[in-house]
Structure formats: C-alpha cells, structure tokens
C-alpha cells in the first residue's frame, strides 16, 4: 500500500512540473506580447519653435506651406512720401511683445504670430500699406488697413509713427500699443527722420509736390485767406492735390477696394446709410435761408472789392 501511494505521489509531482514547464511559459509569453503593444511616450513641454521656420531670409517674408491666412485683400500701394524714406521700402523689422511676434514692413504689410502653447495659434495680417495719414498738411503716420477680420471690431489695422533715433543708425520697432481692440499704433525709431542728419528737413507735404501742384496750392491759400472760399472747400481741394501726388488713395480706388471706412483716418467719413436724417421745421428752414442770403451778400461785396464783376 505504501508503494502504491508513493507511485501516485510521483505522478502528481511529475504533472505539477509539467504544468510549470508548459503552461506558465505560454502565459508569460502572452504577457510579453501584450506589453509590446504599448510604447512609453515622453511628454515635452517647451515654447513653440516651429513658427521660426515660417520666415525666410528673403526680406523676412512669410513662407508657409499653408498661406491661407496670408492672402491680403488688396495689394499695397506704391511708395510715396518723402524720398529719404524709400530706404524703408522692402525692409521688415521684428518685434516680440506679450507672446506675439510682429513683422513690421513699412510700405508693405504687418503680420503677427502668436507664440502661445495652444491649438492653432493666431497668425495673420494686421494691415496692408494703404496711404499716408496727413494732419495739418504734414505726413503724420503710415496707414496699414484691411487686415484679418476681428469680428464686430471690423478688420485689423495699424498706424506706423516714425520717430527720431539719433543715437543709432539702426531702424527698430520701439513699441506697439492697442488703444482700441484690433486697432494698433506702432512706433518705429529710425535715424531717417532726424532733423540733424539733413541740411533741409521737413515732413510738410508742400515740399514734396511738383511746381504745378505748388502753384495750385498757393492760389487756394490766397483765396482762403481772402475768405473767397470756405475752409471746407480749401481742405477738399488740398485732398485732391494729395491724391494726385499719390499720398492718398483716389475716390475711385477706395470704391474698387471696398475699404471699410474709419472716421479717424483719411479713408472717409461715416457712411450716409448710418447717418440719421433730421427734418427741419419751417422756422429752422427760414433761419437757414436768411443765413445763406447773408453769406451771399458778403461774398458779392468781397468780390466787388477785389474788382471781380458778375461777368468774370
């Protein structure tokens, strides 16, 4: 009986070792194959650097495979203004502020690239060179209009102001501000507008007109000083001279380009459709008529004193 029990024990022992040598390796191999399906991933958190590849050394122009965000609504205007500023035409100046990289290209365009870590950071056009802003008969700023849409705020736009950089011959962006949503003001420091660098320096528009335009301006100014024309007519006439000189866009160009007009620039005034019509009463109309008749008598008297007759 003892031998019989011992034989059963040996069989159980051999069976146990058989299971260990056959089934367990198969289970272990299955786990190894299963583990091969998963590959550990290292998560790297660092600032976005790939945007740098979007720029080329050729005039710092954007060169992206997907340039859908960089299709300007119109071509930039031709260079105009003081001849010494022609050096800025074709140049771009980089500026980094508040996680936005800017490329300011006077007389061309302005582009902006967001540097934040998020899906699809903004990249697009802030504005395209449109015309000069002229105040008090002087070149005030470069208007860069009709950039990418900014919702209810309209298209993005910017003004470039030029200030003297007397201590350096390098032109650079000094500051960028946003007085209103999507309306920017850019200060560009350059030695090109420093009076000390020239024997004769001026930003007056008159100095950059041809002789014919100067003669017309002189006649207009004389008539305005003698109160032969109103201030409104005088300014309208000057605007025509600016347009002929290429400093401002013509009315036809503005219509063709379909620029959204802004009251704060030369682009135009409030559209007629937005103006509220005010109906005058009979008394108000009578007052207006008397004012017109009085002005008519004054002008006739002024013409007579300057030897102008009705036939002339």
Tab-separated table of C-alpha atoms in Angstrom:
chain	number	residue	atom	x	y	z
A	1	UNK	CA	0.000	0.000	0.000
A	2	UNK	CA	2.837	2.292	0.782
A	3	UNK	CA	4.376	1.670	-2.622
A	4	UNK	CA	1.069	2.376	-4.316
A	5	UNK	CA	0.748	5.697	-2.536
A	6	UNK	CA	4.289	6.612	-3.393
A	7	UNK	CA	3.679	5.945	-7.096
A	8	UNK	CA	0.652	8.287	-7.099
A	9	UNK	CA	2.740	10.916	-5.398
A	10	UNK	CA	5.401	10.721	-8.091
A	11	UNK	CA	2.788	11.027	-10.828
A	12	UNK	CA	1.357	14.142	-9.193
A	13	UNK	CA	4.819	15.587	-8.849
A	14	UNK	CA	5.675	14.999	-12.489
A	15	UNK	CA	2.332	16.501	-13.530
A	16	UNK	CA	2.995	19.574	-11.450
A	17	UNK	CA	6.415	20.108	-13.026
A	18	UNK	CA	4.901	19.547	-16.473
A	19	UNK	CA	2.393	22.308	-15.878
A	20	UNK	CA	5.120	24.669	-14.693
A	21	UNK	CA	7.291	23.961	-17.744
A	22	UNK	CA	4.496	24.234	-20.334
A	23	UNK	CA	1.558	26.395	-19.287
A	24	UNK	CA	3.372	29.085	-17.287
A	25	UNK	CA	5.887	29.956	-20.065
A	26	UNK	CA	2.964	30.311	-22.504
A	27	UNK	CA	1.219	32.725	-20.134
A	28	UNK	CA	4.438	34.662	-19.658
A	29	UNK	CA	4.957	34.899	-23.443
A	30	UNK	CA	1.402	36.195	-23.854
A	31	UNK	CA	2.071	38.978	-21.347
A	32	UNK	CA	5.274	39.920	-23.149
A	33	UNK	CA	3.452	40.210	-26.475
A	34	UNK	CA	0.737	42.233	-24.828
A	35	UNK	CA	3.255	44.611	-23.269
A	36	UNK	CA	4.868	45.180	-26.670
A	37	UNK	CA	1.686	46.884	-27.849
A	38	UNK	CA	2.299	49.881	-25.575
A	39	UNK	CA	5.222	52.235	-26.093
A	40	UNK	CA	6.125	54.746	-23.412
A	41	UNK	CA	5.755	58.368	-24.585
A	42	UNK	CA	7.807	61.231	-23.246
A	43	UNK	CA	5.811	64.469	-22.980
A	44	UNK	CA	7.893	67.550	-23.691
A	45	UNK	CA	6.621	70.962	-22.692
A	46	UNK	CA	8.518	73.813	-24.314
A	47	UNK	CA	7.729	77.074	-26.155
A	48	UNK	CA	6.632	76.787	-29.758
A	49	UNK	CA	9.667	76.993	-32.010
A	50	UNK	CA	8.266	75.772	-35.266
A	51	UNK	CA	6.976	79.247	-36.150
A	52	UNK	CA	10.524	80.348	-36.832
A	53	UNK	CA	10.565	78.134	-39.891
A	54	UNK	CA	7.738	80.187	-41.366
A	55	UNK	CA	10.090	83.040	-42.090
A	56	UNK	CA	12.700	83.228	-44.776
A	57	UNK	CA	15.776	85.348	-45.032
A	58	UNK	CA	14.437	86.905	-48.216
A	59	UNK	CA	13.142	90.248	-46.912
A	60	UNK	CA	11.737	88.398	-43.880
A	61	UNK	CA	8.671	87.403	-45.880
A	62	UNK	CA	6.329	84.666	-44.714
A	63	UNK	CA	6.882	81.347	-46.422
A	64	UNK	CA	4.379	78.831	-45.079
A	65	UNK	CA	3.029	75.752	-46.800
A	66	UNK	CA	-0.419	76.851	-45.688
A	67	UNK	CA	-0.621	80.509	-46.634
A	68	UNK	CA	-4.397	80.782	-46.487
A	69	UNK	CA	-4.112	83.250	-43.599
A	70	UNK	CA	-1.777	85.465	-45.606
A	71	UNK	CA	-3.888	86.377	-48.583
A	72	UNK	CA	-4.176	90.159	-48.430
A	73	UNK	CA	-7.424	91.761	-49.542
A	74	UNK	CA	-5.541	94.156	-51.812
A	75	UNK	CA	-2.014	94.882	-52.970
A	76	UNK	CA	-0.022	97.512	-51.082
A	77	UNK	CA	0.059	100.979	-52.591
A	78	UNK	CA	3.164	102.227	-54.342
A	79	UNK	CA	5.794	104.004	-52.296
A	80	UNK	CA	5.019	107.680	-51.737
A	81	UNK	CA	6.083	110.462	-49.427
A	82	UNK	CA	9.494	111.933	-48.556
A	83	UNK	CA	12.163	110.405	-50.805
A	84	UNK	CA	14.543	109.655	-47.913
A	85	UNK	CA	12.042	107.146	-46.510
A	86	UNK	CA	12.452	104.945	-49.596
A	87	UNK	CA	15.178	103.091	-47.677
A	88	UNK	CA	12.441	101.556	-45.513
A	89	UNK	CA	10.599	100.140	-48.507
A	90	UNK	CA	11.227	96.383	-48.713
A	91	UNK	CA	12.568	96.111	-45.162
A	92	UNK	CA	10.886	94.323	-42.247
A	93	UNK	CA	11.515	94.773	-38.532
A	94	UNK	CA	10.855	92.063	-35.967
A	95	UNK	CA	9.372	92.764	-32.555
A	96	UNK	CA	8.283	90.428	-29.749
A	97	UNK	CA	5.708	91.579	-27.210
A	98	UNK	CA	3.214	89.744	-24.973
A	99	UNK	CA	3.748	86.354	-26.657
A	100	UNK	CA	3.202	87.849	-30.109
A	101	UNK	CA	5.886	88.103	-32.750
A	102	UNK	CA	5.429	91.004	-35.149
A	103	UNK	CA	6.937	91.696	-38.535
A	104	UNK	CA	6.533	95.372	-39.412
A	105	UNK	CA	7.231	96.110	-43.078
A	106	UNK	CA	6.654	99.810	-43.871
A	107	UNK	CA	5.067	100.433	-47.270
A	108	UNK	CA	4.243	96.699	-47.481
A	109	UNK	CA	2.347	94.981	-44.640
A	110	UNK	CA	2.307	93.987	-40.975
A	111	UNK	CA	1.977	90.370	-39.821
A	112	UNK	CA	1.531	88.871	-36.367
A	113	UNK	CA	2.310	85.398	-34.965
A	114	UNK	CA	1.065	84.147	-31.622
A	115	UNK	CA	3.684	82.283	-29.573
A	116	UNK	CA	1.374	80.626	-27.016
A	117	UNK	CA	1.121	76.882	-26.380
A	118	UNK	CA	-2.340	76.189	-27.712
A	119	UNK	CA	-4.004	74.593	-30.679
A	120	UNK	CA	-3.841	76.674	-33.857
A	121	UNK	CA	-2.227	79.889	-32.506
A	122	UNK	CA	-3.174	83.045	-34.407
A	123	UNK	CA	-1.101	84.044	-37.389
A	124	UNK	CA	-2.240	86.601	-39.908
A	125	UNK	CA	-2.163	90.062	-41.439
A	126	UNK	CA	-2.660	93.145	-39.289
A	127	UNK	CA	-2.749	95.583	-42.176
A	128	UNK	CA	-1.550	96.400	-45.702
A	129	UNK	CA	0.070	99.685	-46.751
A	130	UNK	CA	-2.790	101.914	-47.885
A	131	UNK	CA	-1.907	105.613	-47.746
A	132	UNK	CA	-0.496	108.389	-45.579
A	133	UNK	CA	-2.372	109.968	-42.728
A	134	UNK	CA	-1.947	113.707	-43.241
A	135	UNK	CA	-2.629	116.170	-40.419
A	136	UNK	CA	-2.070	119.922	-40.581
A	137	UNK	CA	-0.544	119.478	-44.058
A	138	UNK	CA	2.173	117.188	-42.646
A	139	UNK	CA	2.873	113.469	-43.024
A	140	UNK	CA	1.665	112.057	-39.720
A	141	UNK	CA	1.665	108.247	-39.984
A	142	UNK	CA	1.511	105.315	-42.385
A	143	UNK	CA	-1.943	103.750	-42.531
A	144	UNK	CA	-1.927	99.937	-42.720
A	145	UNK	CA	-5.531	98.913	-43.318
A	146	UNK	CA	-7.833	95.967	-44.038
A	147	UNK	CA	-6.070	93.216	-42.123
A	148	UNK	CA	-7.712	89.989	-40.989
A	149	UNK	CA	-11.258	90.243	-39.700
A	150	UNK	CA	-11.693	90.867	-35.964
A	151	UNK	CA	-15.396	90.105	-35.524
A	152	UNK	CA	-17.585	93.013	-34.505
A	153	UNK	CA	-14.493	95.258	-34.365
A	154	UNK	CA	-14.051	95.076	-38.123
A	155	UNK	CA	-10.769	94.347	-39.917
A	156	UNK	CA	-7.498	94.768	-38.081
A	157	UNK	CA	-5.491	97.894	-38.878
A	158	UNK	CA	-2.489	99.840	-37.635
A	159	UNK	CA	-0.713	103.182	-37.822
A	160	UNK	CA	3.074	103.432	-38.035
A	161	UNK	CA	4.555	106.547	-36.430
A	162	UNK	CA	8.163	107.451	-37.255
A	163	UNK	CA	10.321	108.991	-34.514
A	164	UNK	CA	13.958	110.042	-34.468
A	165	UNK	CA	16.636	107.565	-33.359
A	166	UNK	CA	19.557	109.953	-33.020
A	167	UNK	CA	21.856	107.591	-31.090
A	168	UNK	CA	21.817	104.739	-33.594
A	169	UNK	CA	21.611	104.282	-37.351
A	170	UNK	CA	19.581	101.114	-36.854
A	171	UNK	CA	15.838	101.227	-37.500
A	172	UNK	CA	13.769	99.235	-34.996
A	173	UNK	CA	10.292	98.900	-33.538
A	174	UNK	CA	10.175	100.896	-30.322
A	175	UNK	CA	6.699	99.963	-29.068
A	176	UNK	CA	3.319	98.558	-30.114
A	177	UNK	CA	0.093	99.568	-28.384
A	178	UNK	CA	-3.586	98.720	-28.854
A	179	UNK	CA	-5.707	101.806	-27.991
A	180	UNK	CA	-8.802	100.014	-29.294
A	181	UNK	CA	-9.480	96.339	-29.925
A	182	UNK	CA	-7.604	95.258	-33.079
A	183	UNK	CA	-6.554	98.882	-33.778
A	184	UNK	CA	-2.806	99.201	-33.233
A	185	UNK	CA	-0.263	102.001	-33.064
A	186	UNK	CA	3.350	101.156	-33.856
A	187	UNK	CA	6.291	103.417	-33.097
A	188	UNK	CA	9.268	102.928	-35.405
A	189	UNK	CA	12.560	104.527	-34.360
A	190	UNK	CA	14.808	105.490	-37.254
A	191	UNK	CA	17.624	107.922	-37.953
A	192	UNK	CA	15.938	108.768	-41.253
A	193	UNK	CA	13.624	111.311	-39.605
A	194	UNK	CA	16.236	113.099	-37.514
A	195	UNK	CA	16.500	116.764	-38.499
A	196	UNK	CA	20.197	116.941	-37.575
A	197	UNK	CA	21.065	114.487	-40.353
A	198	UNK	CA	19.903	116.841	-43.121
A	199	UNK	CA	20.679	120.358	-44.279
A	200	UNK	CA	16.994	120.784	-45.066
A	201	UNK	CA	14.444	118.514	-43.415
A	202	UNK	CA	10.685	118.740	-43.353
A	203	UNK	CA	7.644	116.496	-43.190
A	204	UNK	CA	5.455	119.172	-44.765
A	205	UNK	CA	3.566	117.797	-47.754
A	206	UNK	CA	4.051	121.030	-49.711
A	207	UNK	CA	7.802	120.402	-50.021
A	208	UNK	CA	7.265	117.165	-51.977
A	209	UNK	CA	4.864	118.495	-54.630
A	210	UNK	CA	5.759	119.422	-58.186
A	211	UNK	CA	5.747	123.051	-59.317
A	212	UNK	CA	2.261	122.880	-60.830
A	213	UNK	CA	0.751	121.489	-57.633
A	214	UNK	CA	2.574	124.092	-55.558
A	215	UNK	CA	1.134	126.854	-57.743
A	216	UNK	CA	-2.402	125.496	-57.300
A	217	UNK	CA	-1.856	125.285	-53.540
A	218	UNK	CA	-0.629	128.896	-53.441
A	219	UNK	CA	-3.746	130.110	-55.265
A	220	UNK	CA	-6.014	128.132	-52.956
A	221	UNK	CA	-4.283	129.529	-49.900
A	222	UNK	CA	-4.647	133.107	-51.185
A	223	UNK	CA	-8.357	132.606	-51.837
A	224	UNK	CA	-8.835	131.064	-48.406
A	225	UNK	CA	-7.017	133.906	-46.659
A	226	UNK	CA	-9.165	136.427	-48.529
A	227	UNK	CA	-12.277	134.475	-47.492
A	228	UNK	CA	-13.188	133.767	-51.109
A	229	UNK	CA	-13.533	130.057	-50.370
A	230	UNK	CA	-14.615	128.251	-47.243
A	231	UNK	CA	-12.322	126.148	-45.074
A	232	UNK	CA	-14.187	123.006	-46.127
A	233	UNK	CA	-13.614	123.721	-49.812
A	234	UNK	CA	-9.975	124.580	-49.104
A	235	UNK	CA	-9.367	121.239	-47.359
A	236	UNK	CA	-11.222	119.312	-50.063
A	237	UNK	CA	-9.043	120.946	-52.702
A	238	UNK	CA	-5.889	120.037	-50.790
A	239	UNK	CA	-7.067	116.424	-50.596
A	240	UNK	CA	-7.333	116.368	-54.381
A	241	UNK	CA	-3.718	117.528	-54.573
A	242	UNK	CA	-2.689	114.778	-52.140
A	243	UNK	CA	-4.491	112.229	-54.304
A	244	UNK	CA	-2.812	113.438	-57.497
A	245	UNK	CA	0.563	113.150	-55.764
A	246	UNK	CA	-0.144	109.550	-54.693
A	247	UNK	CA	-0.092	110.337	-50.974
A	248	UNK	CA	-3.784	109.413	-50.652
A	249	UNK	CA	-5.919	106.884	-52.486
A	250	UNK	CA	-8.342	108.340	-55.009
A	251	UNK	CA	-12.101	108.032	-54.521
A	252	UNK	CA	-12.252	105.519	-57.378
A	253	UNK	CA	-9.596	103.330	-55.748
A	254	UNK	CA	-11.440	103.374	-52.444
A	255	UNK	CA	-14.637	102.229	-54.130
A	256	UNK	CA	-12.856	99.456	-56.043
A	257	UNK	CA	-11.026	98.231	-52.946
A	258	UNK	CA	-14.228	98.386	-50.863
A	259	UNK	CA	-12.367	99.638	-47.821
A	260	UNK	CA	-14.366	99.740	-44.614
A	261	UNK	CA	-14.155	103.397	-43.714
A	262	UNK	CA	-12.923	104.715	-40.410
A	263	UNK	CA	-13.677	108.220	-39.123
A	264	UNK	CA	-10.251	108.532	-37.505
A	265	UNK	CA	-8.298	108.240	-40.772
A	266	UNK	CA	-8.240	109.841	-44.211
A	267	UNK	CA	-10.196	106.909	-45.599
A	268	UNK	CA	-13.520	108.702	-45.301
A	269	UNK	CA	-16.345	109.772	-43.103
A	270	UNK	CA	-19.351	107.972	-41.732
A	271	UNK	CA	-21.355	106.326	-44.485
A	272	UNK	CA	-24.585	108.066	-45.458
A	273	UNK	CA	-26.595	104.958	-44.636
A	274	UNK	CA	-25.545	105.278	-40.988
A	275	UNK	CA	-26.470	108.952	-40.668
A	276	UNK	CA	-29.774	109.846	-39.084
A	277	UNK	CA	-31.902	112.152	-41.201
A	278	UNK	CA	-33.039	115.251	-39.346
A	279	UNK	CA	-36.112	117.044	-40.675
A	280	UNK	CA	-36.120	120.816	-40.142
A	281	UNK	CA	-39.158	122.803	-39.126
A	282	UNK	CA	-40.423	125.785	-41.117
A	283	UNK	CA	-38.763	128.258	-38.731
A	284	UNK	CA	-35.450	126.407	-38.931
A	285	UNK	CA	-35.602	126.442	-42.739
A	286	UNK	CA	-36.347	130.180	-42.695
A	287	UNK	CA	-33.301	130.749	-40.471
A	288	UNK	CA	-31.082	128.714	-42.805
A	289	UNK	CA	-32.326	130.735	-45.788
A	290	UNK	CA	-31.503	134.017	-44.076
A	291	UNK	CA	-28.007	132.748	-43.261
A	292	UNK	CA	-27.437	131.778	-46.900
A	293	UNK	CA	-28.615	135.151	-48.152
A	294	UNK	CA	-26.371	136.942	-45.687
A	295	UNK	CA	-23.366	134.860	-46.797
A	296	UNK	CA	-24.244	135.551	-50.423
A	297	UNK	CA	-24.239	139.314	-49.841
A	298	UNK	CA	-20.904	139.097	-48.032
A	299	UNK	CA	-19.275	137.175	-50.879
A	300	UNK	CA	-20.613	139.616	-53.502
A	301	UNK	CA	-19.206	142.512	-51.532
A	302	UNK	CA	-15.854	140.718	-51.236
A	303	UNK	CA	-15.735	140.056	-54.965
A	304	UNK	CA	-16.550	143.674	-55.767
A	305	UNK	CA	-13.769	144.927	-53.520
A	306	UNK	CA	-11.315	142.690	-55.436
A	307	UNK	CA	-12.502	144.023	-58.804
A	308	UNK	CA	-14.460	140.883	-59.692
A	309	UNK	CA	-17.568	141.501	-61.773
A	310	UNK	CA	-20.545	139.247	-62.253
A	311	UNK	CA	-19.484	138.500	-65.833
A	312	UNK	CA	-15.991	137.464	-64.777
